[in-house]
CSV table of C-alpha atoms in Angstrom, one decimal:
chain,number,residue,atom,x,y,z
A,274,UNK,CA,26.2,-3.0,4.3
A,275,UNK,CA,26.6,-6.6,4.2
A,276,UNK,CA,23.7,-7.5,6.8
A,277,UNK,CA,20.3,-8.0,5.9
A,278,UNK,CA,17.6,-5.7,8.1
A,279,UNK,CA,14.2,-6.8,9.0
A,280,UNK,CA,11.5,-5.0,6.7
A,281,UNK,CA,10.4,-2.9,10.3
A,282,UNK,CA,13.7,-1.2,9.9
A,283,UNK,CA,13.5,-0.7,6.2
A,284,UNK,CA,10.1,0.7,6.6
A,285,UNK,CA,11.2,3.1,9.5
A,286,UNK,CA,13.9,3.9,7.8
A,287,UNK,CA,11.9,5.3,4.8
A,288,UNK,CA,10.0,7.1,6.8
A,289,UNK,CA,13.0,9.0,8.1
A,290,UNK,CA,13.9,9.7,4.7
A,291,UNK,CA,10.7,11.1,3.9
A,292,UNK,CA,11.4,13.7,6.6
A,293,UNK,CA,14.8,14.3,5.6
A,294,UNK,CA,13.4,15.1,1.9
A,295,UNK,CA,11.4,17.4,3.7
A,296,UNK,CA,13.9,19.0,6.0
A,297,UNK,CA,16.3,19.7,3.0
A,298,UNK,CA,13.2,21.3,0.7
A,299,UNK,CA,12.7,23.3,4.3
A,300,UNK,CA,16.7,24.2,3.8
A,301,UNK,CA,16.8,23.0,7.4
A,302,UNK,CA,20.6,20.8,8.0
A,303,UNK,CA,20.3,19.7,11.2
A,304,UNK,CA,17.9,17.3,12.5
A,305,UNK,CA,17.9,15.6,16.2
A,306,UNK,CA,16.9,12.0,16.9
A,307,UNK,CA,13.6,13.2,18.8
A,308,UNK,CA,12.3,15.3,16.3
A,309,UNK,CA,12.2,12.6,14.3
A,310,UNK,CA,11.0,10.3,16.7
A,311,UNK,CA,8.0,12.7,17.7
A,312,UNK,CA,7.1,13.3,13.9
A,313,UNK,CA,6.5,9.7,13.9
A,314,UNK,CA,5.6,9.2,17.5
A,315,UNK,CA,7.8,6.6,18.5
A,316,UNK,CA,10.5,6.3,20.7
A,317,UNK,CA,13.8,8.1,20.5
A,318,UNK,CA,15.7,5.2,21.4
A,319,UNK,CA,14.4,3.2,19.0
A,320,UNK,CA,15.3,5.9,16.4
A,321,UNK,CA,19.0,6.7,17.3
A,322,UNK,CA,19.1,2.3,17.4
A,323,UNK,CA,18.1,2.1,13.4
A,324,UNK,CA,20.7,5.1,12.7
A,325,UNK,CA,23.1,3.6,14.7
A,326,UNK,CA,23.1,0.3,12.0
A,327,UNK,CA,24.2,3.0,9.3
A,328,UNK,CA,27.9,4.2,8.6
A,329,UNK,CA,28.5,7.9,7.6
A,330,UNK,CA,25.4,9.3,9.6
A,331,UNK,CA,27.0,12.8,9.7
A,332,UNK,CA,26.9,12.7,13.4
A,333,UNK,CA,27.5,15.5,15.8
A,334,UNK,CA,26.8,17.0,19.1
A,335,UNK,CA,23.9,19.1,17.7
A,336,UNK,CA,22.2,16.1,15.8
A,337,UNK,CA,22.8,14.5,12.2
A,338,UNK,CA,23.8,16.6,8.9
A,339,UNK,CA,20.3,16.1,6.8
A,340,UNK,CA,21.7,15.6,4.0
A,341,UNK,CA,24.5,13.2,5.1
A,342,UNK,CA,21.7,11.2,7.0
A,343,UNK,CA,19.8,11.2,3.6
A,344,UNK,CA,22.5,9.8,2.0
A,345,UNK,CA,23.7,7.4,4.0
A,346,UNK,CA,19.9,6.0,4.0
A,347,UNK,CA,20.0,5.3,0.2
A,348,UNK,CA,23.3,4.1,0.3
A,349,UNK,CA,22.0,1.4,2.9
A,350,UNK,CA,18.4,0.8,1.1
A,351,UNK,CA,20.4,0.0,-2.0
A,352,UNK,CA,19.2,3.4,-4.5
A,353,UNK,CA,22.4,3.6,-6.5
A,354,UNK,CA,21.1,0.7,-8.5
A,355,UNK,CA,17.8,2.0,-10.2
A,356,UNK,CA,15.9,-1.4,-11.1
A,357,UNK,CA,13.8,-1.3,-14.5
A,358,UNK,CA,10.0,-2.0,-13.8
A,359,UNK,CA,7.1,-1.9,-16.2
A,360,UNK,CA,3.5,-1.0,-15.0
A,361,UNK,CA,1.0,-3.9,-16.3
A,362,UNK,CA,-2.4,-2.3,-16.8
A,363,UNK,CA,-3.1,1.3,-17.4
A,364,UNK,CA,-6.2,2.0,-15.5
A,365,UNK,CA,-6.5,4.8,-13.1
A,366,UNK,CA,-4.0,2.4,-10.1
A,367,UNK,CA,-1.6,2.3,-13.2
A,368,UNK,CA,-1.9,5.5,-13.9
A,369,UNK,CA,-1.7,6.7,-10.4
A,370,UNK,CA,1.9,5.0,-10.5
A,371,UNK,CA,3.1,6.0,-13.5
A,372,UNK,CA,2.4,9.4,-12.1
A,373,UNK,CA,4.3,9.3,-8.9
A,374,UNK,CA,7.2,11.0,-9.4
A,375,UNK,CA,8.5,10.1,-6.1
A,376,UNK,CA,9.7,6.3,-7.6
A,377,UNK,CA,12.6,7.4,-9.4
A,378,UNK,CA,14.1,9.6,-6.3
A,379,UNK,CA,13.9,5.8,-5.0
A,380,UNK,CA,15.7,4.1,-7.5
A,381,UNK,CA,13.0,2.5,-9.4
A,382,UNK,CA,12.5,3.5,-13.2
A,383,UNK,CA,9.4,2.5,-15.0
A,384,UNK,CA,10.0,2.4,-18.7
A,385,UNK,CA,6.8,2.1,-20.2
A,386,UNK,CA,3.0,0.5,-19.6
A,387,UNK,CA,1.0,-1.8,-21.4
A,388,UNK,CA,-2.7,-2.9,-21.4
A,389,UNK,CA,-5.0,-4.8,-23.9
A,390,UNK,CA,-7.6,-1.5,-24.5
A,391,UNK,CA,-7.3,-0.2,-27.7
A,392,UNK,CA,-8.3,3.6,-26.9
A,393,UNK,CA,-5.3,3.5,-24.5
A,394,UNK,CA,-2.2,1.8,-26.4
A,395,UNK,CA,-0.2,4.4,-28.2
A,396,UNK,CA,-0.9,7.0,-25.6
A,397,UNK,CA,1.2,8.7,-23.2
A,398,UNK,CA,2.2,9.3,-19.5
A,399,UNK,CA,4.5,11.1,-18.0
A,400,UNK,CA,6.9,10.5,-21.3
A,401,UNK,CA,5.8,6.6,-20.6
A,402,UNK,CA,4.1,5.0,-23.6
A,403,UNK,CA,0.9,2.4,-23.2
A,404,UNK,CA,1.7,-0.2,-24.9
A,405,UNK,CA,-0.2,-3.6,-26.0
A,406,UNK,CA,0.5,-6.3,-24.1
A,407,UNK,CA,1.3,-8.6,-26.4
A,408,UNK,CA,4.6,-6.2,-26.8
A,409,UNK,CA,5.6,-7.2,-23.5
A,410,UNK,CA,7.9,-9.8,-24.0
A,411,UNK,CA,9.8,-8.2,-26.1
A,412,UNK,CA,10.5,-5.3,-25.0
A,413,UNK,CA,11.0,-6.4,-21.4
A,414,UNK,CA,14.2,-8.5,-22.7
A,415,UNK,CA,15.2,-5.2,-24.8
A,416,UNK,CA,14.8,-2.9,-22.1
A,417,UNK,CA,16.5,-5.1,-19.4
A,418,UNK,CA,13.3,-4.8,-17.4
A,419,UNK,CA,13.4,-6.7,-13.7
A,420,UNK,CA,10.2,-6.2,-12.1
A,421,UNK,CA,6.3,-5.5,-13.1
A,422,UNK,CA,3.7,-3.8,-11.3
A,423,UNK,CA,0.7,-5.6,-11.5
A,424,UNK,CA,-2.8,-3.3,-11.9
A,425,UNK,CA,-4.8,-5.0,-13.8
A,426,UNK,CA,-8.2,-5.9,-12.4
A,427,UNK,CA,-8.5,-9.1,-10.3
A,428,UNK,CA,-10.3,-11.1,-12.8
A,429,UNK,CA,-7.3,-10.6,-15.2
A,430,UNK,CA,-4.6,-11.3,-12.6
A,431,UNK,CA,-3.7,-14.7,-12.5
A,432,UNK,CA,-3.5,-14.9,-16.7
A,433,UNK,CA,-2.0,-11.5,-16.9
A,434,UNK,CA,0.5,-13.0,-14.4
A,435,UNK,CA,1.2,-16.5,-16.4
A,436,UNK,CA,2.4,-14.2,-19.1
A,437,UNK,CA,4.4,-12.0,-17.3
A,438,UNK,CA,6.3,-15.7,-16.0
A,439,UNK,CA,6.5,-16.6,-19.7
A,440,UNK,CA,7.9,-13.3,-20.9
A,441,UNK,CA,11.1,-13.8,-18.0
A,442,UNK,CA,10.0,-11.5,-15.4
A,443,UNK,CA,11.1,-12.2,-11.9
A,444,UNK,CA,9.7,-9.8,-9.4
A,445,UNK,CA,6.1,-8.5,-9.2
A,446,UNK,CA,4.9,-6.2,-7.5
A,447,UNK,CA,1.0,-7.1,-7.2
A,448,UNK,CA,-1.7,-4.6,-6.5
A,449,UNK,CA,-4.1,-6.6,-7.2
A,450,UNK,CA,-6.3,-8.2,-4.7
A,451,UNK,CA,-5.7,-11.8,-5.9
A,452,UNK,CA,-3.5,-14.1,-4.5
A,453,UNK,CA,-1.2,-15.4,-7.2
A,454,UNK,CA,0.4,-18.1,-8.1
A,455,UNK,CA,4.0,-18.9,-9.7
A,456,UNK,CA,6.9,-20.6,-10.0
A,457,UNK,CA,9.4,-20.8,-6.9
A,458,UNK,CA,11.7,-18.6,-9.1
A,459,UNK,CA,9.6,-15.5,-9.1
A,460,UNK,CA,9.2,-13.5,-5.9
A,461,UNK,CA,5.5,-11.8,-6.0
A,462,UNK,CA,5.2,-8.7,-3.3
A,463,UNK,CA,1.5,-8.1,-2.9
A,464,UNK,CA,0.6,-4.7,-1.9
A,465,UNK,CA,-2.7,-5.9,0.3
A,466,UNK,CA,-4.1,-3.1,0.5
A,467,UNK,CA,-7.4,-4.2,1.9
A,468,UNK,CA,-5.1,-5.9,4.5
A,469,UNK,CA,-3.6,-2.2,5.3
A,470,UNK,CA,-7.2,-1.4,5.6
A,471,UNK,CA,-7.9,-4.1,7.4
A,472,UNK,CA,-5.3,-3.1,10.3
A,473,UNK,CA,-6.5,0.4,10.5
A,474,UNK,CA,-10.0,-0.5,10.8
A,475,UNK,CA,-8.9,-3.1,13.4
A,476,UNK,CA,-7.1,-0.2,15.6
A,477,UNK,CA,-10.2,2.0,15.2
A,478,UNK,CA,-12.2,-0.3,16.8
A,479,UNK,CA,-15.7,-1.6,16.5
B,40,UNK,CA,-13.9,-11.7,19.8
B,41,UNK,CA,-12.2,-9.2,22.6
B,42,UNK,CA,-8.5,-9.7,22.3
B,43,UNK,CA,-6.8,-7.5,19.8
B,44,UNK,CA,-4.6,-9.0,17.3
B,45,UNK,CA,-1.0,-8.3,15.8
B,46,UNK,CA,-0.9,-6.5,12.9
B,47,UNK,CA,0.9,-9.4,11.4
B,48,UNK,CA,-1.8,-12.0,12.0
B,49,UNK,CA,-4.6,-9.4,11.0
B,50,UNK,CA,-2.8,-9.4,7.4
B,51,UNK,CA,-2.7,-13.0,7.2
B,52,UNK,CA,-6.4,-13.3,7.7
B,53,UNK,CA,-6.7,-10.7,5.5
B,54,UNK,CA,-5.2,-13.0,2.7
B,55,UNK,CA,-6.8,-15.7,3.5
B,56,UNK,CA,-10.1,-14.4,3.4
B,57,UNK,CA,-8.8,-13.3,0.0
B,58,UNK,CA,-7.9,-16.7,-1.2
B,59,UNK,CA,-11.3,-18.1,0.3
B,60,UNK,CA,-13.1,-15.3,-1.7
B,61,UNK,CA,-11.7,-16.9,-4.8
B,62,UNK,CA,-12.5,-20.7,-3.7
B,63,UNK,CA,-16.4,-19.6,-3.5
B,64,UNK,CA,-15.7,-18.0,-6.9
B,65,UNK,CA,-14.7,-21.4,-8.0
B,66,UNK,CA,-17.8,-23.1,-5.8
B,67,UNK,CA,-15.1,-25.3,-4.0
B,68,UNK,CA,-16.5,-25.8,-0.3
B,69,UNK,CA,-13.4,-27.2,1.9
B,70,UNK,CA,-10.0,-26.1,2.5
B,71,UNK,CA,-7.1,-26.8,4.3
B,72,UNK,CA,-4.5,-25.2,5.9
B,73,UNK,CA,-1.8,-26.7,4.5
B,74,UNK,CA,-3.4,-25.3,0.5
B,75,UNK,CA,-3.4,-22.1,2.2
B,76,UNK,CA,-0.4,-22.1,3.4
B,77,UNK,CA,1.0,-23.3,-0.2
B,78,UNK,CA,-0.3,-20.8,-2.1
B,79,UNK,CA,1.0,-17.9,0.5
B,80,UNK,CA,4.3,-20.1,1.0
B,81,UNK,CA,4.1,-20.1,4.4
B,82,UNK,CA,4.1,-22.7,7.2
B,83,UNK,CA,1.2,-24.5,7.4
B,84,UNK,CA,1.7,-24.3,11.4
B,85,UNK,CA,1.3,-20.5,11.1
B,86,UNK,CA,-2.2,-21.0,9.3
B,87,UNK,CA,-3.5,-23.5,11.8
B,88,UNK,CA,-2.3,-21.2,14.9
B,89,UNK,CA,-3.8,-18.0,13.0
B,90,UNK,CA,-7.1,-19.9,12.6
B,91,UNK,CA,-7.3,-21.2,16.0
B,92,UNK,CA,-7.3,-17.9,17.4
B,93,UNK,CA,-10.9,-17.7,15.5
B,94,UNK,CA,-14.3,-19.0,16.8
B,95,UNK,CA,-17.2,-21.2,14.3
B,96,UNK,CA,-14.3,-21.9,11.9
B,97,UNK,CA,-16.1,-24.7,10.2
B,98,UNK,CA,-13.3,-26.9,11.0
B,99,UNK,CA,-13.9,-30.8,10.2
B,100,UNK,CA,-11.8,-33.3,9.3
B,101,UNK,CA,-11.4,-32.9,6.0
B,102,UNK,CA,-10.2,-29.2,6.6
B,103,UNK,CA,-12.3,-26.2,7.1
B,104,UNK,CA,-16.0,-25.4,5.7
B,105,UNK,CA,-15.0,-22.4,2.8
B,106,UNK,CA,-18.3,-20.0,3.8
B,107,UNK,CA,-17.6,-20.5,7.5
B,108,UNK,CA,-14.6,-19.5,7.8
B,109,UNK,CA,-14.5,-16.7,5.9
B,110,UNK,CA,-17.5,-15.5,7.8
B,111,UNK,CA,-15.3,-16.3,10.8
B,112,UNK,CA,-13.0,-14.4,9.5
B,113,UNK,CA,-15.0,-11.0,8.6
B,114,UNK,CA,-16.7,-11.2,12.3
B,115,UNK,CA,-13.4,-11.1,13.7
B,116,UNK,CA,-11.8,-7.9,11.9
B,117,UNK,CA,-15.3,-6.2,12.9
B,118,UNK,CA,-16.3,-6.1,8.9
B,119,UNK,CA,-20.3,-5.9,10.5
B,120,UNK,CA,-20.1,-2.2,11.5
B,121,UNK,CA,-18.8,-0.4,8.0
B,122,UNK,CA,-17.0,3.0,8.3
B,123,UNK,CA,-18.0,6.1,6.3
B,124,UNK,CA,-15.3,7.7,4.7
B,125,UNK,CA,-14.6,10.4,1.8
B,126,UNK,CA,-11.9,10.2,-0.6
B,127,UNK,CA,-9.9,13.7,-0.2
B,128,UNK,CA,-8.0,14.2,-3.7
B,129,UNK,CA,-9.8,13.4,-7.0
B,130,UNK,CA,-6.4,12.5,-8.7
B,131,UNK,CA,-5.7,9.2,-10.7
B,132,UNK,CA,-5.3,7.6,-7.0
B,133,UNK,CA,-8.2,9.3,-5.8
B,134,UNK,CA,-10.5,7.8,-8.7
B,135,UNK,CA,-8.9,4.2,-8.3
B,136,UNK,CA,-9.5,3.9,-4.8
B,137,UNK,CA,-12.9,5.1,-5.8
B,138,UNK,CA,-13.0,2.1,-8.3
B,139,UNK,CA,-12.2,-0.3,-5.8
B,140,UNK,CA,-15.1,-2.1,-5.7
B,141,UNK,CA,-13.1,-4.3,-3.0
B,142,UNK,CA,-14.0,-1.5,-0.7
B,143,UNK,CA,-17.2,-2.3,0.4
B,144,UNK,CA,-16.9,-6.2,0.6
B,145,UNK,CA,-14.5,-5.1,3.6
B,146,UNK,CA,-17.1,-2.7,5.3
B,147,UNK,CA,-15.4,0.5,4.0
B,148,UNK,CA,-18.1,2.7,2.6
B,149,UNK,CA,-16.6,5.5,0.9
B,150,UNK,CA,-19.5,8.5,0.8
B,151,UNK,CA,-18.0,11.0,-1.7
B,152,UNK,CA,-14.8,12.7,-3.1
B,153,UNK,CA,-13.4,16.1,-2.7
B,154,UNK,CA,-10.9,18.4,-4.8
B,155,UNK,CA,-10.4,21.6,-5.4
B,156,UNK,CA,-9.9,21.4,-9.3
B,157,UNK,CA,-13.2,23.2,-11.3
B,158,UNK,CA,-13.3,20.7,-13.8
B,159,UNK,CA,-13.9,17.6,-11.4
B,160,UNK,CA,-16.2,18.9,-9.1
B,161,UNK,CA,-19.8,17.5,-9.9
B,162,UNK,CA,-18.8,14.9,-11.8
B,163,UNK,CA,-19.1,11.0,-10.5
B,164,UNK,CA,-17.6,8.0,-9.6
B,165,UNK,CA,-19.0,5.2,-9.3
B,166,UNK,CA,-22.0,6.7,-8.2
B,167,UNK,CA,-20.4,9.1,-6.1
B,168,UNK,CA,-19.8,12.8,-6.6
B,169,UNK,CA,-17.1,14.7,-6.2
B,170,UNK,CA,-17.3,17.6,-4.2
B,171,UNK,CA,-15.8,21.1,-3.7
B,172,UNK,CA,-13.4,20.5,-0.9
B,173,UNK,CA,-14.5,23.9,0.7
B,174,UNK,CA,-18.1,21.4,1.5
B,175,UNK,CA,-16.0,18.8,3.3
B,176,UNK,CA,-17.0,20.0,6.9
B,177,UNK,CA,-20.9,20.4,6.7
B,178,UNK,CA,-21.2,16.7,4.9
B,179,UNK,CA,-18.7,15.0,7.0
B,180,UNK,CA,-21.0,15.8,10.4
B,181,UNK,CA,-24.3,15.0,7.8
B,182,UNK,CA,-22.9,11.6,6.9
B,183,UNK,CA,-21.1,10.6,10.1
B,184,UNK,CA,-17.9,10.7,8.3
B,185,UNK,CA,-15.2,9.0,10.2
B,186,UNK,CA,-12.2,8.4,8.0
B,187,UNK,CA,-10.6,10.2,5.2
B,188,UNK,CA,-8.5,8.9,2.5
B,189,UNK,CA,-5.6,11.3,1.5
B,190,UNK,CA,-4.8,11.3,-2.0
B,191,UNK,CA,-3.6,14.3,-2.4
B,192,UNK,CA,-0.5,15.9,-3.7
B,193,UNK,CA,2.8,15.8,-1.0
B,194,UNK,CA,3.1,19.3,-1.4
B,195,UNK,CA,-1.0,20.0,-0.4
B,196,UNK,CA,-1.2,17.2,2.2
B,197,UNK,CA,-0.1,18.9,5.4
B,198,UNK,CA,-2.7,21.9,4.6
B,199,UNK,CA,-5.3,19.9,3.6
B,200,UNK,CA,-4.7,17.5,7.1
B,201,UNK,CA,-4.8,20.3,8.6
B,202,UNK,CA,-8.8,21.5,7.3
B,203,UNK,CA,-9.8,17.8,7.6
B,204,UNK,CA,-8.6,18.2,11.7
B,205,UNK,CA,-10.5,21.2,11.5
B,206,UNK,CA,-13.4,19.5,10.2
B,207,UNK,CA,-13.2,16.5,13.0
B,208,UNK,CA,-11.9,14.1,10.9
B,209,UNK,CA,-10.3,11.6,13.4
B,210,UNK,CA,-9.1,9.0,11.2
B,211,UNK,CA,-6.8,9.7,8.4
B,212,UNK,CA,-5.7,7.1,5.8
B,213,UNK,CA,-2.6,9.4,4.0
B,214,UNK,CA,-1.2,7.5,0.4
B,215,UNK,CA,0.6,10.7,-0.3
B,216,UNK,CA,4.4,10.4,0.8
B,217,UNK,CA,4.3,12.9,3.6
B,218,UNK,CA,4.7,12.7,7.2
B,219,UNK,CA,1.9,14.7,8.9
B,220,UNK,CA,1.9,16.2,11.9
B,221,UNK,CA,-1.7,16.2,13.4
B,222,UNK,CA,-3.0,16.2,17.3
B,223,UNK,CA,-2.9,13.5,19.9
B,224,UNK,CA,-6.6,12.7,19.7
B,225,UNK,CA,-6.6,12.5,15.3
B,226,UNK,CA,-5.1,8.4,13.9
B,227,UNK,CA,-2.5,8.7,10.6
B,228,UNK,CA,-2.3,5.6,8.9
B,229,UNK,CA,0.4,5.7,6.6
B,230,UNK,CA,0.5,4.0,3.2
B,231,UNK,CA,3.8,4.3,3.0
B,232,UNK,CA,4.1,2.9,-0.7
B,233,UNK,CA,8.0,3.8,-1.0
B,234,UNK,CA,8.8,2.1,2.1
B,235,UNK,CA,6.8,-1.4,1.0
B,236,UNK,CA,8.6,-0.6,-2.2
B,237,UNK,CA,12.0,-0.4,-1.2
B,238,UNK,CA,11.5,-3.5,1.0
B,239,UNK,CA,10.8,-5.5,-1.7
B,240,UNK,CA,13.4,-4.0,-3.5
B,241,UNK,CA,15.8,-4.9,-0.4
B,242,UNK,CA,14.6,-8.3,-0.6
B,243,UNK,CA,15.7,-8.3,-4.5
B,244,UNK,CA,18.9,-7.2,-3.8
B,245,UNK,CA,21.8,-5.0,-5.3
């Protein structure tokens, strides 16, 4: 793929992933354009349209080959290349990540944390160590690291982020609810998840 | 208001109330689009249509009164009428979603967490307890429970969706990475955390 897709497709494309994970763990290897669609409830068509912008779909007149559908998904969304992450801030959101197994089935490899609490530096998680902070730098240059993932709390966001700019990281992924600021050379993806939230709450209704 | 919003302009608000949270921090009392619009690097013609879509915006010459508009903001989304919700799954997640302080400021009032695991049930969070999930049903109808957060384990989220139908749960919030299959009348909204990773990641590049 030499196209770039709008992030609607790359999200629904995920999600048909997620199935197909869950189709292969069922030993299942054929799966039809509607089941998907009605797992998700949306519309066939607009399910056999985001397949159709994929080569290699394992095609056939019964449906797609799972696993050939799986495949061709990661080879789109970019997975071969696992990108090297660090998790910034070991409370329980930190944590949380560092135990989701699920990232490295997604390409992304977090090689260690780091936080500024003594009782926590030293320990371990999931084979990760905590680190202190002010080991960052070096290690990120060492361990070819491309992207943090920002949990520390709010207060500490904007100076925890400063540093991360100093120590040469260029992608963060912010779970913080703060909105950050930095150079034009680092991209910042904020995970708003009050915003997500907000857009539930919103289609509940008052 | 009456209209619904996109879900596009219901985030932006979202982070703008966010960056107007932090200019009260600060005691600053005006703001203009256009520093909005800087600090999310987006058009400045984006922020003035989103906030003309609002009513009382505190809007003056010199920009927009800081306290107004985010109060213009909140009576919008509907933050007035908070929603009760429990937290199902006392895992790292669980406990920082508990932690969110953020919560509340948004009109989510979570009541309680649930698990299964012996060694977490009666102990607290934030002043709230975690319960034996098998006590779910009787204190959802007590405390007019509306939503639950699923932080659960993939492999346990399907059965556990299932007992929180059961239980008349019609709104669920689901941060584990499955796709659930509930009835017409029940709401999924999906945190799908791989997918917002993976568009980042896209946006990276190989």
């Amino acid at each position: 793929m030499t196209g770039k897709f709008p992030d609607t497709v790359i999200n629904r494309l995920t999600l048909y992933h997620c199935i197909l994970v869950d189709y292969i763990k069922n030993e299942v290897q054929t799966i039809t354009s509607s089941a998907i669609a009605s797992l998700l409830r949306i519309d066939d068509s607009q399910v056999r349209k985001d397949i159709s912008l994929l080569k290699n779909t394992g095609k056939s007149r019964v449906g797609y080959d799972v696993l050939e559908l799986k495949n061709s998904i990661e080879r789109t969304l970019g997975f071969e290349r696992p990108k090297n992450a660090f998790i910034v801030g070991a409370g329980n959101l930190g944590m949380a990540l560092a135990n989701y197994n699920n990232f490295t089935d997604y390409g992304l490899n977090v090689a260690a944390l780091f936080d500024n609490d003594k009782n926590k530096i030293g320990k371990r998680v999931q084979n990760k160590e905590i680190y202190n902070i002010s080991e960052l730098p070096n290690l990120a240059d060492k361990l070819n690291i491309e992207m943090a993932i920002l949990t520390v709390p709010m207060q500490a966001a904007q100076k925890t982020v400063d540093f991360l700019v100093q120590s040469n990281i260029k992608y963060i992924w912010n779970f913080s609810p703060a909105v950050l600021v930095v150079p034009d050379d680092v991209m910042v993806w904020n995970e708003n998840l009050m915003g997500n939230f907000l857009q539930f709450s919103y289609k509940i209704g008052k």
